[in-house]
Coordinates of C-alpha atoms in Angstrom, one line a residue:
M11 CA 186.5 112.2 2.9
S12 CA 186.5 108.9 1.0
D13 CA 183.9 106.2 1.3
K14 CA 184.7 103.5 3.8
V15 CA 184.3 99.9 2.7
A16 CA 184.6 98.0 6.0
I17 CA 184.9 98.6 9.7
S18 CA 187.4 96.4 11.4
P19 CA 186.0 94.9 14.6
S20 CA 187.7 95.7 17.9
S21 CA 189.1 92.8 19.9
K22 CA 186.0 92.9 22.1
A23 CA 183.6 92.9 19.2
L24 CA 185.6 90.1 17.5
S25 CA 185.2 88.0 20.7
Q26 CA 181.5 88.5 20.5
L27 CA 180.9 87.3 16.9
P28 CA 179.5 83.9 16.1
R29 CA 181.2 81.0 14.4
E30 CA 178.8 80.4 11.5
P31 CA 178.4 76.8 10.3
S32 CA 180.0 75.6 7.0
R33 CA 178.2 72.2 6.9
T34 CA 174.6 71.4 6.2
D35 CA 174.0 69.6 9.5
G36 CA 175.6 72.4 11.3
Q37 CA 173.4 74.9 9.5
A38 CA 170.2 73.1 10.6
T39 CA 171.3 73.3 14.2
Y40 CA 172.4 76.9 13.9
T41 CA 169.0 77.8 12.4
K42 CA 167.2 76.0 15.2
L43 CA 169.2 78.0 17.8
L44 CA 168.5 81.3 16.1
D45 CA 164.7 80.5 15.9
W46 CA 164.6 79.9 19.6
L47 CA 166.6 83.1 20.3
D48 CA 164.2 85.0 18.2
E49 CA 161.2 83.8 20.2
F50 CA 163.1 84.4 23.5
L51 CA 163.8 88.0 22.7
R52 CA 160.2 88.7 22.1
E53 CA 159.7 88.7 25.8
H54 CA 163.2 89.1 27.2
D55 CA 166.2 91.4 26.7
P56 CA 169.5 90.3 25.1
D57 CA 171.4 90.4 28.4
E58 CA 169.1 87.6 29.7
I59 CA 170.4 85.1 27.1
S60 CA 171.8 82.0 28.7
L61 CA 173.7 79.5 26.5
K62 CA 172.9 76.6 28.9
D63 CA 169.2 77.5 28.7
L64 CA 169.5 77.8 24.9
A65 CA 171.0 74.3 24.8
E66 CA 168.3 72.8 27.0
A67 CA 165.4 74.5 25.3
T68 CA 166.5 73.3 21.9
N69 CA 167.8 69.9 23.0
T70 CA 171.2 70.7 21.6
P71 CA 174.5 69.6 23.2
V72 CA 176.0 72.4 25.2
A73 CA 179.3 71.9 23.4
S74 CA 177.6 72.6 20.1
V75 CA 176.0 75.7 21.4
Y76 CA 179.4 77.0 22.6
H77 CA 181.0 76.0 19.3
F78 CA 178.7 78.5 17.5
F79 CA 178.4 81.0 20.3
P80 CA 181.5 81.4 22.6
N81 CA 179.4 83.7 24.8
P82 CA 175.8 85.0 25.0
E83 CA 176.8 88.2 23.2
A84 CA 177.9 86.1 20.2
A85 CA 174.4 84.6 20.1
A86 CA 172.9 88.0 20.0
S87 CA 175.3 89.0 17.2
A88 CA 174.2 85.9 15.2
L89 CA 170.6 86.9 15.4
T90 CA 171.5 90.5 14.5
L91 CA 173.2 89.1 11.4
R92 CA 170.1 87.3 10.4
Y93 CA 168.0 90.4 10.8
V94 CA 170.4 92.5 8.8
E95 CA 169.8 90.2 5.9
I96 CA 166.0 90.3 6.4
A97 CA 166.0 94.1 6.7
A98 CA 168.1 94.6 3.5
D99 CA 165.6 92.5 1.6
E100 CA 162.3 93.7 3.1
I101 CA 163.1 97.4 3.3
M102 CA 164.7 97.6 -0.2
S103 CA 162.7 95.0 -2.1
N104 CA 160.8 96.4 -5.1
Q105 CA 162.1 99.8 -4.2
S106 CA 163.3 100.1 -7.8
D107 CA 159.6 100.3 -8.8
S108 CA 159.3 103.5 -6.9
K109 CA 157.2 106.1 -8.9
S110 CA 158.4 109.0 -6.6
E111 CA 159.1 112.1 -8.7
N112 CA 161.5 113.4 -6.1
W113 CA 164.3 111.8 -4.0
Q114 CA 162.5 112.8 -0.8
G115 CA 159.7 110.4 -1.7
V116 CA 162.2 107.5 -2.0
V117 CA 163.7 108.4 1.4
F118 CA 160.3 108.6 3.0
E119 CA 159.3 105.2 1.6
I120 CA 162.5 103.6 2.9
L121 CA 161.8 105.1 6.4
R122 CA 158.2 103.9 6.3
R123 CA 159.4 100.4 5.5
G124 CA 162.0 100.6 8.2
R125 CA 159.5 101.6 10.8
E126 CA 157.1 98.8 9.8
F127 CA 160.0 96.3 10.0
N128 CA 160.9 97.3 13.5
A129 CA 157.2 97.1 14.5
E130 CA 156.9 93.6 13.0
Y131 CA 160.1 92.2 14.5
P132 CA 160.5 93.0 18.2
A133 CA 163.7 91.0 18.6
A134 CA 165.3 93.0 15.8
R135 CA 164.1 96.2 17.5
K136 CA 165.6 95.2 20.8
L137 CA 169.0 94.3 19.3
R138 CA 169.3 97.5 17.2
F139 CA 167.9 100.0 19.7
G140 CA 168.4 98.4 23.1
S141 CA 170.4 100.4 25.7
G142 CA 172.6 97.4 26.6
Q143 CA 173.9 96.8 23.1
S144 CA 177.0 94.6 23.0
A145 CA 180.2 95.4 21.1
G146 CA 179.5 92.6 18.7
V147 CA 176.0 93.7 17.9
R148 CA 177.1 97.3 17.5
H149 CA 179.9 96.3 15.1
I150 CA 177.4 94.4 12.9
I151 CA 174.9 97.2 12.8
L152 CA 177.6 99.8 12.0
Q153 CA 178.9 97.6 9.2
S154 CA 175.4 97.1 7.9
N155 CA 174.8 100.8 7.7
W156 CA 177.5 101.1 5.0
R157 CA 176.0 98.3 3.1
L158 CA 172.5 99.9 3.3
A159 CA 173.9 103.2 2.3
E160 CA 175.5 101.7 -0.8
I161 CA 172.1 100.1 -1.8
I162 CA 170.3 103.4 -1.4
K163 CA 173.0 105.3 -3.3
S164 CA 172.8 102.8 -6.2
E165 CA 169.0 103.2 -6.1
F166 CA 169.1 107.0 -6.2
E167 CA 171.6 106.8 -9.1
R168 CA 169.3 104.4 -11.0
L169 CA 166.2 106.6 -10.5
Y170 CA 167.7 110.1 -10.7
K171 CA 170.6 112.1 -12.2
V172 CA 172.6 112.3 -9.0
P173 CA 175.6 114.7 -8.9
T174 CA 178.9 112.9 -8.7
Q175 CA 180.2 113.2 -5.1
T176 CA 182.7 111.0 -3.3
S177 CA 181.0 111.8 0.0
L178 CA 177.5 110.7 -1.0
R179 CA 177.6 107.3 0.7
N180 CA 179.1 108.8 3.8
D181 CA 176.2 111.3 3.9
L182 CA 173.7 108.5 3.7
V183 CA 175.4 106.6 6.5
Y184 CA 175.3 109.7 8.7
A185 CA 171.6 110.0 7.9
I186 CA 171.0 106.3 8.8
V187 CA 172.8 106.8 12.2
M188 CA 170.7 109.9 12.9
V189 CA 167.5 108.1 12.2
D190 CA 168.5 105.3 14.5
A191 CA 169.2 107.8 17.2
L192 CA 165.8 109.4 16.9
W193 CA 164.0 106.1 16.7
A194 CA 165.9 104.7 19.7
L195 CA 164.9 107.8 21.7
S196 CA 161.2 107.3 20.7
I197 CA 161.3 103.6 21.7
E198 CA 163.0 104.5 25.0
M199 CA 160.4 107.2 25.8
Y200 CA 157.2 105.7 24.3
G201 CA 157.9 102.0 23.6
E202 CA 157.5 102.5 19.9
I203 CA 158.5 104.7 16.9
T204 CA 155.7 107.2 17.1
T205 CA 154.3 109.1 14.1
E206 CA 155.6 112.3 15.5
M207 CA 159.2 111.0 15.9
A208 CA 159.0 109.3 12.5
E209 CA 158.1 112.7 11.0
E210 CA 160.9 114.4 12.9
A211 CA 163.3 111.8 11.4
E212 CA 162.0 112.6 7.9
R213 CA 162.6 116.3 8.4
A214 CA 166.1 115.7 9.8
V215 CA 167.1 113.4 6.9
T216 CA 165.8 115.8 4.3
A217 CA 167.7 118.7 5.8
M218 CA 170.9 116.6 6.1
L219 CA 170.8 115.3 2.5
E220 CA 169.7 118.5 0.7
P221 CA 173.3 119.8 0.5
S222 CA 174.2 116.7 -1.5
F223 CA 171.0 116.3 -3.6
G224 CA 169.5 119.7 -3.6
T225 CA 165.8 120.2 -3.3
A226 CA 165.1 118.2 -6.5
L227 CA 166.9 115.8 -8.9
P228 CA 166.1 115.2 -12.5
R229 CA 164.3 111.9 -13.0
R230 CA 166.2 109.2 -15.0
Y231 CA 163.6 107.6 -17.2
D232 CA 163.3 104.0 -18.4
G233 CA 166.0 103.1 -20.8
E234 CA 168.2 106.0 -19.9
K235 CA 171.7 104.7 -19.0
L236 CA 174.0 105.9 -16.3
A237 CA 176.9 107.9 -17.5
S238 CA 180.1 105.8 -17.7

């Protein structure tokens, strides 16, 4: 199975994506709208978003709101895009400084950061793990999984001597989806990602990736270049 680069949105998902601004003044308005949505979702669910309320609360012309967000689902998708960027930065930042002597330690560190991220940003948690997830939000999250898998794959290859496998990124995507499922179950049952469920996710990911990585990988030391 070859790596996938992109996932084409369905017609429904496409209709629920935002129109991102191209001009500076539009960007300022867009940011203001997303800031309000972020605060709103701390106390409400995505299916409670009202574009008219968004316009009124931010003192923005209704026409401008509808220009960016043709429907409430597009507004949720826009905020999801923002959080995808934040997550990629916060979960993976400084990961290259990892001193883990085994690949499992890198995985556990990424999962720890992901758990902390979702505890810190309730709006992001609702968008990613909410039961009423829209087609647009789901498309963005699935697309972001491939991007995150590529980042993790590159990081593993920088830190360790990883066997060459065309399915490696696919395996990482499957692991991300599995973790999401376990974390979503924990949030549904307990309102948070519990320590027990976090540990279950660690065990599951380790078991899933061992066929690709083995139980241990040789460390790639400073100055050692990747094979061309």
